[in-house]
């Protein structure tokens, strides 16, 4: 049964004259009192045995998902969770994550998604900042979390207690204006900032998505992103509120375009969201002309490639900061044979207002560049505990007669094309996006400058090889204090997540300056083997296997050499690059090595031990010549 809510389009009037100038498309959404808990509960009644979630060998029907979330919700309410109460959810991607998030919503609380891979200090800050009275997690994760007096609910160890709770839908007291979630993004002051999203804003995203992509209960969707990435909600709620099923691939499947493609085909996925870098690689593959996939949605970074004419599904490019509830503009990208500019970011979604303004907050003419401002139903309430920053970034809407209307100042540069689509032109400030993550360089600088060996630092994103964007830290060290790259990475990783680790540290005597006395970023030198800090005491290969793996790693990272105790990820490697490393090691030695092995054994020495064990088993029965070829 398909129980999607409907949209009704509002006819243009004279009052919408300004909105027409901004290429907005005003809509009304009904009913206003709908909510995620109500809609999913409705699905559980209409089709209890329909599959809601598939994660590996775990399958949850709508009845199972709804009842487990209800039991968690009843227990959370017994602990005092009510509307506006934040609840930390620290779970890995899987069926428990979805139960945890939905359970918090059903209790009326606001979930605070926490990635278990984040440093303890960062998690501690988020929990302290929200003052979350309850944390939902699992036993093996809880041992790594910061100590506190808050109540901890373990979905696995407390399963017997949760099973005693009522399976019926709890009383849902939250209103559309109450918080649905608080999610943290990088902050320029050195601390992440919590963005507050209401049920009303989240529901607007859900209803637009269902309408735009004609989502029904027959659809098969995916959830691939980090639990703490705002796209997670976009990957879940539009589908689960209308009876579709959501499938979660494991990390190894996501790591290579080829394995992800096979998984999408095998699971007959009809709609998927992939971060931009991964989407570009996936759509470049050869695809069968007959398949289930209808839409490939992408976003979170600048799209550089147009789809090939043979692509048998639609490519949809999306744009939106966390402060605008994931997506503010969206549009289908058609093949272009000889493009002279990157693909556009589409048009405003339902109930979104998009303005491109000059420094006087006046609208620029089509074709002219200005700063992008967002308004409408998707706008966040503001930043948690940051009233001054909220006032600075969420300004009074000069184009609205409503006293509470606001616009979010994105810091992004853009222009309207004659057809109403929007061209994204980059940042007006120094904010960076890498592999879908929004990074404030000053947050990394703040951590770097706490190190006793650093006098001053500067972090930028370099793209010296097209498509390979990386973080580089330029440093002015304190004279006479020795420092290594590994020491700095260890220092940073205690405070910041892995995606914020610079891949290179370039020491300078002083930063180059412009005639006006500002740092001349254009004059910063290209980091190379001779100008960056080494990892530390370089350990040279001791065996032929170590030498060959070290050579593969060095070539992949475009380094002259690497030590056998250097950590692949601390050298600047990431999961997609790691998948390529595993493929090359497999091709070189003829052994089956998994991506998980790289995450668990990230140094050349450790990888060599894994390969050697596999080789010993394989060498039995081989001739001396065959064995020598492998070694």
Coordinates of C-alpha atoms in Angstrom, one line a residue:
X1 CA 0.0 0.0 0.0
X2 CA 1.4 3.4 -1.0
X3 CA 0.5 6.1 1.6
X4 CA 2.5 9.0 0.3
X5 CA 1.3 12.4 1.2
X6 CA 0.4 14.8 -1.6
X7 CA 1.6 18.2 -2.7
X8 CA -0.6 21.0 -4.0
X9 CA 0.9 23.7 -6.1
X10 CA 0.0 27.2 -5.2
X11 CA -0.8 29.5 -8.2
X12 CA 1.5 32.5 -8.6
X13 CA 0.1 35.8 -7.4
X14 CA 1.4 39.4 -7.3
X15 CA 2.7 38.6 -3.8
X16 CA 5.1 36.1 -5.4
X17 CA 6.7 38.6 -7.8
X18 CA 10.0 38.6 -5.9
X19 CA 10.0 34.9 -5.6
X20 CA 9.6 34.6 -9.4
X21 CA 12.7 36.7 -9.7
X22 CA 14.6 34.2 -7.6
X23 CA 13.3 31.2 -9.6
X24 CA 11.4 29.8 -6.6
X25 CA 8.5 27.4 -6.9
X26 CA 6.1 28.0 -3.9
X27 CA 4.1 24.9 -2.8
X28 CA 1.9 24.0 0.1
X29 CA 2.3 20.6 1.9
X30 CA -0.6 18.8 3.5
X31 CA -1.4 17.6 6.1
X32 CA 0.6 19.8 8.5
X33 CA 0.3 17.4 11.4
X34 CA 2.1 14.4 9.7
X35 CA 5.2 13.0 11.2
X36 CA 7.8 10.3 10.6
X37 CA 6.5 8.1 13.5
X38 CA 2.9 8.4 12.3
X39 CA 3.8 7.6 8.7
X40 CA 6.0 4.6 9.5
X41 CA 3.4 3.3 12.0
X42 CA 0.8 3.6 9.2
X43 CA 3.1 1.5 6.9
X44 CA 3.4 -1.2 9.7
X45 CA -0.4 -1.5 9.8
X46 CA -0.9 -1.5 6.1
X47 CA 1.9 -3.9 5.1
X48 CA 3.4 -5.5 8.3
X49 CA 5.4 -8.2 6.4
X50 CA 6.9 -5.9 3.8
X51 CA 10.6 -5.6 4.1
X52 CA 11.7 -2.3 5.5
X53 CA 15.5 -2.7 6.1
X54 CA 18.1 -5.1 4.8
X55 CA 21.6 -4.9 6.3
X56 CA 23.8 -7.9 5.4
X57 CA 21.9 -11.0 6.7
X58 CA 19.6 -8.9 8.9
X59 CA 16.1 -8.1 7.5
X60 CA 13.5 -6.1 9.3
X61 CA 9.9 -6.1 8.2
X62 CA 7.8 -2.9 8.8
X63 CA 6.2 -4.7 11.8
X64 CA 9.6 -5.6 13.3
X65 CA 11.0 -2.1 12.7
X66 CA 8.0 -0.4 14.2
X67 CA 7.7 -2.6 17.2
X68 CA 11.4 -2.4 18.1
X69 CA 11.4 1.3 17.7
X70 CA 8.2 1.5 19.8
X71 CA 9.8 -0.5 22.6
X72 CA 12.8 1.8 22.6
X73 CA 10.6 4.8 22.5
X74 CA 8.5 3.7 25.5
X75 CA 11.7 3.1 27.5
X76 CA 13.1 6.5 26.5
X77 CA 9.9 8.1 27.6
X78 CA 10.2 6.3 31.0
X79 CA 13.6 8.0 31.3
X80 CA 12.0 11.4 30.8
X81 CA 12.5 12.0 27.1
X82 CA 10.0 14.4 25.8
X83 CA 9.9 16.9 22.9
X84 CA 13.1 19.0 22.6
X85 CA 15.1 16.5 24.6
X86 CA 18.3 15.5 22.8
X87 CA 19.3 11.9 22.7
X88 CA 22.7 10.8 21.6
X89 CA 22.7 7.9 19.1
X90 CA 26.2 6.4 18.6
X91 CA 25.8 3.3 16.4
X92 CA 27.5 2.0 13.3
X93 CA 25.6 1.7 10.0
X94 CA 23.1 -1.2 10.3
X95 CA 19.6 -2.1 11.3
X96 CA 20.2 -1.0 14.9
X97 CA 21.0 2.5 13.7
X98 CA 17.6 2.8 12.1
X99 CA 15.8 1.4 15.1
X100 CA 17.7 3.8 17.3
X101 CA 17.0 7.0 15.3
X102 CA 13.3 6.0 14.8
X103 CA 13.0 5.2 18.5
X104 CA 14.1 8.6 19.5
X105 CA 11.7 10.3 17.1
X106 CA 8.8 8.1 18.3
X107 CA 9.6 9.1 21.9
X108 CA 9.3 12.7 20.8
X109 CA 13.0 13.5 21.3
X110 CA 15.6 14.9 19.0
X111 CA 18.3 12.5 17.9
X112 CA 22.0 13.5 17.9
X113 CA 23.8 11.3 15.5
X114 CA 27.4 10.4 16.6
X115 CA 29.9 8.5 14.5
X116 CA 31.7 5.8 16.7
X117 CA 34.8 6.5 14.6
X118 CA 35.1 10.1 15.9
X119 CA 37.7 10.9 18.5
X120 CA 36.6 10.6 22.1
X121 CA 37.1 14.3 22.8
X122 CA 34.9 15.3 19.8
X123 CA 32.1 13.0 21.0
X124 CA 32.5 14.3 24.5
X125 CA 32.1 17.9 23.3
X126 CA 28.9 17.0 21.3
X127 CA 27.3 15.2 24.3
X128 CA 28.3 18.1 26.6
X129 CA 27.1 20.7 24.2
X130 CA 23.7 19.1 23.8
X131 CA 23.4 18.1 27.4
X132 CA 21.8 14.9 26.2
X133 CA 20.5 13.0 29.2
X134 CA 20.4 9.6 27.4
X135 CA 22.8 7.9 25.0
X136 CA 21.7 5.0 22.8
X137 CA 24.6 2.7 21.7
X138 CA 25.9 -0.8 21.8
X139 CA 28.1 -2.6 24.3
X140 CA 31.3 -2.8 22.2
X141 CA 31.0 0.9 21.3
X142 CA 30.2 2.0 24.9
X143 CA 33.7 1.1 26.1
X144 CA 35.3 3.6 23.8
X145 CA 32.9 6.5 24.6
X146 CA 33.6 9.3 27.1
X147 CA 32.6 8.6 30.7
X148 CA 29.6 10.6 32.0
X149 CA 26.7 10.4 34.4
X150 CA 24.1 10.3 31.6
X151 CA 21.9 7.2 31.1
X152 CA 23.3 4.8 28.6
X153 CA 20.9 2.4 26.7
X154 CA 22.6 -0.6 25.1
X155 CA 20.5 -2.0 22.2
X156 CA 22.3 -5.3 22.5
X157 CA 23.0 -5.8 26.2
X158 CA 19.7 -4.3 27.3
X159 CA 17.7 -6.2 24.7
X160 CA 15.8 -8.2 27.4
X161 CA 14.8 -5.0 29.2
X162 CA 13.7 -3.4 26.0
X163 CA 11.7 -6.5 25.0
X164 CA 9.6 -6.0 28.1
X165 CA 8.3 -2.6 26.9
X166 CA 5.1 -2.1 25.0
X167 CA 5.1 -2.7 21.3
X168 CA 2.3 -0.3 20.6
X169 CA 2.9 3.2 19.2
X170 CA 3.7 5.5 22.1
X171 CA 1.9 8.9 22.5
X172 CA 3.7 11.3 20.2
X173 CA 3.7 14.8 21.6
X174 CA 6.1 16.6 19.3
X175 CA 4.8 19.4 17.1
X176 CA 6.1 20.3 13.6
X177 CA 8.1 23.1 15.3
X178 CA 9.9 20.8 17.7
X179 CA 13.3 19.5 17.0
X180 CA 13.8 16.2 15.0
X181 CA 17.6 16.1 15.2
X182 CA 20.7 18.1 16.0
X183 CA 23.7 17.4 13.8
X184 CA 27.2 18.7 14.0
X185 CA 29.3 20.3 11.3
X186 CA 32.8 21.7 11.3
X187 CA 33.2 25.1 13.0
X188 CA 35.6 27.9 12.3
X189 CA 36.2 28.6 16.0
X190 CA 37.9 25.2 16.5
X191 CA 34.7 23.5 17.8
X192 CA 32.0 21.8 15.8
X193 CA 28.6 23.5 15.8
X194 CA 25.2 21.9 16.2
X195 CA 22.6 22.6 13.6
X196 CA 19.0 22.3 14.9
X197 CA 16.5 20.8 12.4
X198 CA 12.7 20.7 13.1
X199 CA 10.1 18.1 12.1
X200 CA 8.6 20.7 9.8
X201 CA 11.8 21.1 7.9
X202 CA 12.5 17.4 7.7
X203 CA 9.0 16.7 6.5
X204 CA 9.3 19.2 3.7
X205 CA 12.4 17.3 2.5
X206 CA 10.6 14.0 2.7
X207 CA 7.5 15.2 0.8
X208 CA 9.5 16.9 -1.9
X209 CA 11.6 13.9 -2.4
X210 CA 8.7 11.5 -2.7
X211 CA 7.0 13.8 -5.2
X212 CA 10.0 14.6 -7.3
X213 CA 11.2 11.0 -7.7
X214 CA 7.8 9.3 -7.6
X215 CA 8.7 7.1 -4.7
X216 CA 6.4 4.2 -3.9
X217 CA 6.4 1.1 -1.8
X218 CA 7.9 -0.8 -4.7
X219 CA 11.2 1.2 -4.5
X220 CA 14.5 -0.2 -3.2
X221 CA 16.7 2.5 -1.8
X222 CA 20.2 2.6 -0.2
X223 CA 21.9 4.0 2.9
X224 CA 25.6 4.4 2.5
X225 CA 26.8 7.5 4.3
X226 CA 28.3 8.0 7.8
X227 CA 25.6 8.1 10.6
X228 CA 26.8 11.6 11.4
X229 CA 26.4 12.9 7.8
X230 CA 23.1 14.8 7.3
X231 CA 22.4 12.8 4.1
X232 CA 21.6 9.8 6.3
X233 CA 18.2 11.2 7.1
X234 CA 17.6 11.8 3.4
X235 CA 18.6 8.2 2.6
X236 CA 16.1 6.8 5.2
X237 CA 12.9 8.8 5.9
X238 CA 11.5 9.5 2.4
X239 CA 11.5 5.7 1.8
X240 CA 10.5 4.3 5.1
X241 CA 7.5 6.7 5.4
X242 CA 6.0 5.4 2.2
X243 CA 6.7 1.6 2.4
X244 CA 9.8 1.3 0.3
X245 CA 12.8 -0.8 1.5
X246 CA 16.2 0.5 2.4
X247 CA 19.3 -1.7 1.9
X248 CA 22.7 -1.0 3.6
X249 CA 25.9 -2.3 1.8
X250 CA 29.0 -2.9 3.9
X251 CA 32.2 -0.8 3.8
X252 CA 34.0 -3.2 1.4
X253 CA 31.1 -3.0 -1.1
X254 CA 31.1 0.8 -1.1
X255 CA 34.9 1.0 -1.5
X256 CA 35.2 0.2 -5.2
X257 CA 32.8 1.4 -8.0
X258 CA 32.8 -2.0 -9.5
X259 CA 31.8 -3.8 -6.3
X260 CA 29.1 -1.2 -5.6
X261 CA 27.8 -1.4 -9.1
X262 CA 27.4 -5.2 -8.8
X263 CA 25.7 -4.8 -5.5
X264 CA 23.2 -2.2 -6.9
X265 CA 22.4 -4.6 -9.7
X266 CA 22.1 -7.7 -7.5
X267 CA 19.8 -5.9 -5.0
X268 CA 17.7 -4.4 -7.8
X269 CA 18.1 -0.9 -6.3
X270 CA 15.9 1.7 -7.9
X271 CA 17.1 4.9 -6.2
X272 CA 20.5 5.6 -4.6
X273 CA 22.4 8.5 -3.3
X274 CA 26.2 8.5 -3.8
X275 CA 28.5 11.3 -2.7
X276 CA 29.9 13.2 -5.7
X277 CA 33.3 11.6 -6.0
X278 CA 31.9 8.1 -5.9
X279 CA 29.0 9.0 -8.2
X280 CA 31.4 10.2 -10.9
X281 CA 33.3 6.9 -10.8
X282 CA 30.1 4.8 -10.8
X283 CA 28.5 6.5 -13.7
X284 CA 31.7 6.1 -15.8
X285 CA 31.3 2.3 -15.7
X286 CA 29.6 0.3 -18.4
X287 CA 26.0 -0.3 -17.4
X288 CA 23.4 -2.8 -18.9
X289 CA 20.6 -0.9 -20.7
X290 CA 17.9 -2.8 -18.8
X291 CA 18.1 -2.5 -15.0
X292 CA 16.0 -1.5 -12.0
X293 CA 17.9 1.7 -11.1
X294 CA 15.9 4.8 -12.0
X295 CA 17.8 7.6 -10.3
X296 CA 21.4 8.2 -9.2
X297 CA 21.2 11.1 -6.7
X298 CA 24.5 12.9 -5.9
X299 CA 25.7 16.0 -4.0
X300 CA 27.9 17.1 -1.2
X301 CA 30.7 18.3 -3.5
X302 CA 31.1 20.0 -6.9
X303 CA 30.1 17.8 -9.8
X304 CA 32.6 18.0 -12.6
X305 CA 31.4 15.4 -15.0
X306 CA 28.3 15.1 -17.2
X307 CA 26.7 11.7 -17.6
X308 CA 27.5 9.7 -20.8
X309 CA 24.7 9.5 -23.4
X310 CA 24.4 5.7 -22.7
X311 CA 23.7 6.1 -19.0
X312 CA 20.4 4.1 -18.5
X313 CA 19.2 6.0 -15.5
X314 CA 18.8 9.7 -14.5
X315 CA 21.7 11.6 -12.8
X316 CA 20.3 14.2 -10.3
X317 CA 22.7 16.8 -8.9
X318 CA 21.7 18.2 -5.5
X319 CA 22.9 21.1 -3.4
X320 CA 22.2 22.1 0.1
X321 CA 24.0 22.9 3.4
X322 CA 23.1 21.1 6.6
X323 CA 21.4 24.4 7.7
X324 CA 18.8 23.9 4.9
X325 CA 18.0 20.3 5.7
X326 CA 20.2 18.5 3.3
X327 CA 18.8 19.7 -0.1
X328 CA 17.9 23.2 -1.2
X329 CA 18.2 22.8 -5.0
X330 CA 18.0 19.8 -7.3
X331 CA 18.1 19.1 -11.0
X332 CA 18.6 16.4 -13.6
X333 CA 21.9 16.5 -15.5
X334 CA 21.7 15.7 -19.2
X335 CA 24.7 14.6 -21.3
X336 CA 26.7 17.4 -22.9
X337 CA 29.2 16.6 -25.6
X338 CA 31.5 19.6 -25.3
X339 CA 30.8 21.3 -21.9
X340 CA 32.2 24.7 -21.2
X341 CA 31.2 24.7 -17.6
X342 CA 30.5 22.2 -14.8
X343 CA 27.0 20.8 -14.3
X344 CA 24.5 23.1 -12.6
X345 CA 22.9 22.5 -9.2
X346 CA 19.3 22.6 -10.5
X347 CA 16.4 24.7 -9.2
X348 CA 14.9 25.3 -5.7
X349 CA 13.0 22.3 -4.3
X350 CA 9.5 22.6 -2.9
X351 CA 9.0 25.5 -0.5
X352 CA 12.6 26.5 -0.8
X353 CA 13.6 30.1 -1.5
X354 CA 16.9 30.9 -3.2
X355 CA 18.3 34.3 -3.7
X356 CA 21.6 35.4 -5.2
X357 CA 22.5 38.7 -3.6
X358 CA 25.3 41.3 -3.7
X359 CA 27.0 42.9 -0.7
X360 CA 24.0 45.3 -0.2
X361 CA 21.6 42.3 -0.1
X362 CA 20.2 43.3 -3.5
X363 CA 19.3 40.6 -6.1
X364 CA 21.8 40.4 -8.9
X365 CA 20.7 40.0 -12.5
X366 CA 20.7 36.6 -14.2
X367 CA 24.2 35.7 -15.3
X368 CA 25.8 37.9 -12.6
X369 CA 27.7 36.4 -9.6
X370 CA 26.5 36.9 -6.1
X371 CA 26.3 35.1 -2.8
X372 CA 23.6 32.4 -2.4
X373 CA 21.0 32.9 0.4
X374 CA 18.4 30.3 1.3
X375 CA 15.0 30.6 2.9
X376 CA 11.8 28.7 3.3
X377 CA 10.5 25.6 5.0
X378 CA 13.8 23.7 5.0
X379 CA 15.7 26.3 7.1
X380 CA 17.2 25.2 10.4
X381 CA 16.2 26.8 13.7
X382 CA 19.8 27.9 14.1
X383 CA 22.9 26.7 15.9
X384 CA 22.7 25.2 19.3
X385 CA 24.0 27.4 22.1
X386 CA 25.4 29.8 19.5
X387 CA 23.1 32.8 19.4
X388 CA 25.6 35.2 18.0
X389 CA 26.6 32.9 15.2
X390 CA 22.9 32.2 14.5
X391 CA 22.2 35.9 14.2
X392 CA 25.2 36.3 11.9
X393 CA 24.3 33.5 9.5
X394 CA 20.5 33.5 9.8
X395 CA 19.5 37.0 8.9
X396 CA 16.1 38.7 8.6
X397 CA 14.5 38.0 5.2
X398 CA 14.3 41.4 3.4
X399 CA 11.9 40.0 0.8
X400 CA 9.3 38.6 3.2
X401 CA 6.4 40.3 5.0
X402 CA 6.5 37.6 7.7
X403 CA 8.2 38.9 10.8
X404 CA 9.9 35.6 11.6
X405 CA 11.2 34.9 8.1
X406 CA 14.9 34.5 7.8
X407 CA 17.6 33.8 5.1
X408 CA 20.6 31.6 5.6
X409 CA 23.9 33.2 4.4
X410 CA 25.6 30.2 2.8
X411 CA 29.0 31.7 1.9
X412 CA 28.7 30.1 -1.6
X413 CA 29.0 32.0 -4.8
X414 CA 26.5 31.3 -7.6
X415 CA 24.6 32.8 -10.5
X416 CA 21.2 32.2 -12.2
X417 CA 21.3 30.9 -15.8
X418 CA 18.7 32.2 -18.3
X419 CA 16.7 29.0 -17.9
X420 CA 16.4 29.3 -14.2
X421 CA 19.0 26.8 -13.2
X422 CA 21.8 27.8 -10.8
X423 CA 25.6 27.6 -11.4
X424 CA 27.7 26.9 -8.3
X425 CA 30.9 28.9 -8.4
X426 CA 32.7 28.0 -5.2
X427 CA 33.1 29.5 -1.8
X428 CA 33.3 33.2 -0.8
X429 CA 35.4 32.2 2.2
X430 CA 37.9 29.4 2.9
X431 CA 35.5 26.6 3.7
X432 CA 36.5 23.3 2.1
X433 CA 34.5 20.3 0.9
X434 CA 36.4 17.0 0.5
X435 CA 34.7 13.7 -0.3
X436 CA 31.4 15.2 0.8
X437 CA 32.5 16.5 4.2
X438 CA 32.3 20.2 4.9
X439 CA 35.5 21.3 6.7
X440 CA 36.3 24.7 8.3
X441 CA 40.1 24.9 7.9
X442 CA 40.3 27.1 11.0
X443 CA 39.1 24.2 13.1
X444 CA 42.2 22.2 12.1
X445 CA 44.4 25.3 12.5
X446 CA 43.0 25.7 16.1
X447 CA 44.1 22.1 16.9
X448 CA 47.4 22.4 15.2
X449 CA 48.3 25.6 17.0
X450 CA 47.8 23.9 20.4
X451 CA 50.9 21.7 19.6
X452 CA 54.0 23.0 21.5
X453 CA 56.1 22.8 18.3
X454 CA 53.9 24.9 16.1
X455 CA 54.1 28.7 16.1
X456 CA 51.5 29.2 13.3
X457 CA 49.6 27.1 10.7
X458 CA 47.4 27.4 7.7
X459 CA 45.3 24.6 6.1
X460 CA 44.1 24.7 2.5
X461 CA 42.7 22.2 0.0
X462 CA 45.0 21.5 -3.0
X463 CA 43.9 19.8 -6.3
X464 CA 47.3 19.5 -8.0
X465 CA 46.0 16.4 -9.8
X466 CA 42.5 16.9 -11.3
X467 CA 39.9 15.0 -9.2
X468 CA 42.4 14.4 -6.3
X469 CA 41.6 17.1 -3.7
X470 CA 43.7 16.8 -0.5
X471 CA 44.2 18.8 2.7
X472 CA 47.7 20.4 3.1
X473 CA 48.9 22.1 6.3
X474 CA 51.6 24.8 6.0
X475 CA 53.4 25.3 9.3
X476 CA 55.8 27.8 10.9
X477 CA 57.5 25.6 13.5
X478 CA 58.9 26.8 16.8
X479 CA 62.7 27.1 16.3
X480 CA 64.7 24.3 17.9
X481 CA 61.8 21.8 18.5
X482 CA 61.9 18.7 16.3
X483 CA 58.6 17.6 14.9
X484 CA 57.4 14.8 12.6
X485 CA 54.3 14.3 10.4
X486 CA 53.2 11.3 12.4
X487 CA 53.4 13.2 15.7
X488 CA 51.2 16.0 14.3
X489 CA 48.7 13.5 12.9
X490 CA 48.6 11.7 16.2
X491 CA 47.9 15.1 17.9
X492 CA 45.1 16.0 15.4
X493 CA 43.5 12.6 15.5
X494 CA 42.9 13.0 19.3
X495 CA 40.5 15.9 18.5
X496 CA 39.3 15.6 14.9
X497 CA 37.8 12.8 12.7
X498 CA 40.0 11.1 10.1
X499 CA 38.6 13.1 7.2
X500 CA 40.1 16.3 8.7
X501 CA 43.6 14.9 8.8
X502 CA 46.0 16.8 6.4
X503 CA 47.8 14.5 4.1
X504 CA 50.9 16.6 4.0
X505 CA 52.6 19.1 6.4
X506 CA 54.9 21.7 4.8
X507 CA 57.1 23.7 7.1
X508 CA 57.9 27.3 6.2
X509 CA 60.1 29.9 7.8
X510 CA 57.3 32.4 7.3
X511 CA 54.1 32.6 5.3
X512 CA 54.3 34.5 2.0
X513 CA 52.5 37.8 2.2
X514 CA 50.8 40.1 -0.3
X515 CA 51.7 43.8 -0.5
X516 CA 48.7 44.4 1.8
X517 CA 50.2 42.2 4.4
X518 CA 47.8 39.3 4.0
X519 CA 48.9 35.7 3.5
X520 CA 49.5 35.1 -0.2
X521 CA 47.8 31.7 -0.7
X522 CA 48.7 31.7 -4.4
X523 CA 52.4 31.8 -3.4
X524 CA 52.3 28.8 -1.1
X525 CA 54.7 26.2 -2.5
X526 CA 53.6 22.9 -4.0
X527 CA 54.3 20.2 -1.3
X528 CA 56.7 17.6 -2.6
X529 CA 59.0 14.9 -1.2
X530 CA 61.7 17.5 -0.3
X531 CA 59.4 20.1 1.3
X532 CA 57.1 18.1 3.6
X533 CA 57.7 16.7 7.0
X534 CA 58.5 12.9 7.0
X535 CA 56.5 10.5 9.1
X536 CA 59.4 10.0 11.5
X537 CA 62.3 7.6 11.5
X538 CA 61.9 5.8 8.2
X539 CA 62.0 2.1 8.4
X540 CA 63.2 0.5 5.1
X541 CA 61.8 -2.7 3.7
X542 CA 63.3 -5.9 5.1
X543 CA 61.7 -8.4 2.8
X544 CA 60.9 -8.6 -0.9
X545 CA 57.1 -8.6 -0.1
X546 CA 57.6 -5.4 2.0
X547 CA 59.6 -3.8 -0.8
X548 CA 56.9 -4.5 -3.4
X549 CA 54.0 -3.3 -1.2
X550 CA 55.9 -0.2 -0.2
X551 CA 56.4 0.5 -3.9
X552 CA 52.7 0.1 -4.7
X553 CA 51.8 2.4 -1.8
X554 CA 54.3 5.1 -2.8
X555 CA 53.1 5.0 -6.4
X556 CA 49.5 5.3 -5.4
X557 CA 50.1 8.2 -3.1
X558 CA 52.5 9.8 -5.6
X559 CA 55.4 9.7 -3.1
X560 CA 59.0 8.9 -3.7
X561 CA 59.1 6.3 -1.0
X562 CA 57.3 5.2 2.2
X563 CA 58.5 3.5 5.3
X564 CA 57.1 0.1 6.3
X565 CA 55.7 1.5 9.5
X566 CA 54.0 4.4 7.9
X567 CA 50.2 4.4 8.2
X568 CA 48.5 4.4 4.8
X569 CA 45.6 6.6 6.0
X570 CA 47.9 9.0 7.8
X571 CA 49.9 9.4 4.5
X572 CA 46.7 10.8 2.9
X573 CA 45.1 7.6 1.8
X574 CA 41.3 7.2 2.0
X575 CA 38.9 4.3 1.5
X576 CA 38.5 4.7 -2.3
X577 CA 42.2 4.9 -2.7
X578 CA 42.5 1.9 -0.3
X579 CA 40.3 -0.1 -2.6
X580 CA 42.7 0.5 -5.4
X581 CA 45.6 -0.5 -3.2
X582 CA 44.0 -3.8 -2.4
X583 CA 43.3 -4.4 -6.1
X584 CA 46.9 -3.8 -7.0
X585 CA 48.2 -6.0 -4.2
X586 CA 45.8 -8.8 -5.2
X587 CA 46.9 -8.5 -8.8
X588 CA 50.6 -8.5 -7.9
X589 CA 50.6 -11.4 -5.5
X590 CA 47.6 -13.4 -6.7
X591 CA 46.1 -13.6 -3.2
X592 CA 42.6 -12.5 -2.0
X593 CA 43.0 -9.6 0.4
X594 CA 40.0 -7.7 1.7
X595 CA 39.6 -3.9 2.3
X596 CA 38.9 -4.7 5.9
X597 CA 42.5 -6.0 6.1
X598 CA 43.7 -2.6 5.2
X599 CA 41.6 -0.9 7.9
X600 CA 42.8 -3.3 10.5
X601 CA 46.4 -3.5 9.2
X602 CA 47.2 -0.1 7.7
X603 CA 51.0 -0.1 7.6
X604 CA 53.2 -1.7 5.0
X605 CA 54.7 -4.1 7.6
X606 CA 51.3 -5.2 8.7
X607 CA 49.9 -5.6 5.2
X608 CA 53.1 -7.6 4.3
X609 CA 52.4 -10.0 7.2
X610 CA 48.9 -10.6 5.9
X611 CA 50.1 -11.2 2.3
X612 CA 52.9 -13.5 3.5
X613 CA 50.5 -15.7 5.4
X614 CA 48.3 -16.0 2.3
X615 CA 51.4 -16.7 0.1
X616 CA 52.7 -19.5 2.4
X617 CA 49.4 -21.3 1.9
X618 CA 49.4 -20.7 -1.8
X619 CA 53.1 -21.6 -2.4
X620 CA 52.6 -25.2 -1.2
X621 CA 52.7 -27.4 -4.3
X622 CA 54.2 -24.7 -6.6
X623 CA 57.4 -25.1 -8.4
X624 CA 60.4 -23.0 -7.4
X625 CA 60.1 -20.8 -10.5
X626 CA 56.4 -20.1 -9.8
X627 CA 57.1 -19.3 -6.2
X628 CA 59.9 -17.0 -7.2
X629 CA 57.6 -15.0 -9.5
X630 CA 55.3 -14.2 -6.7
X631 CA 58.1 -13.1 -4.3

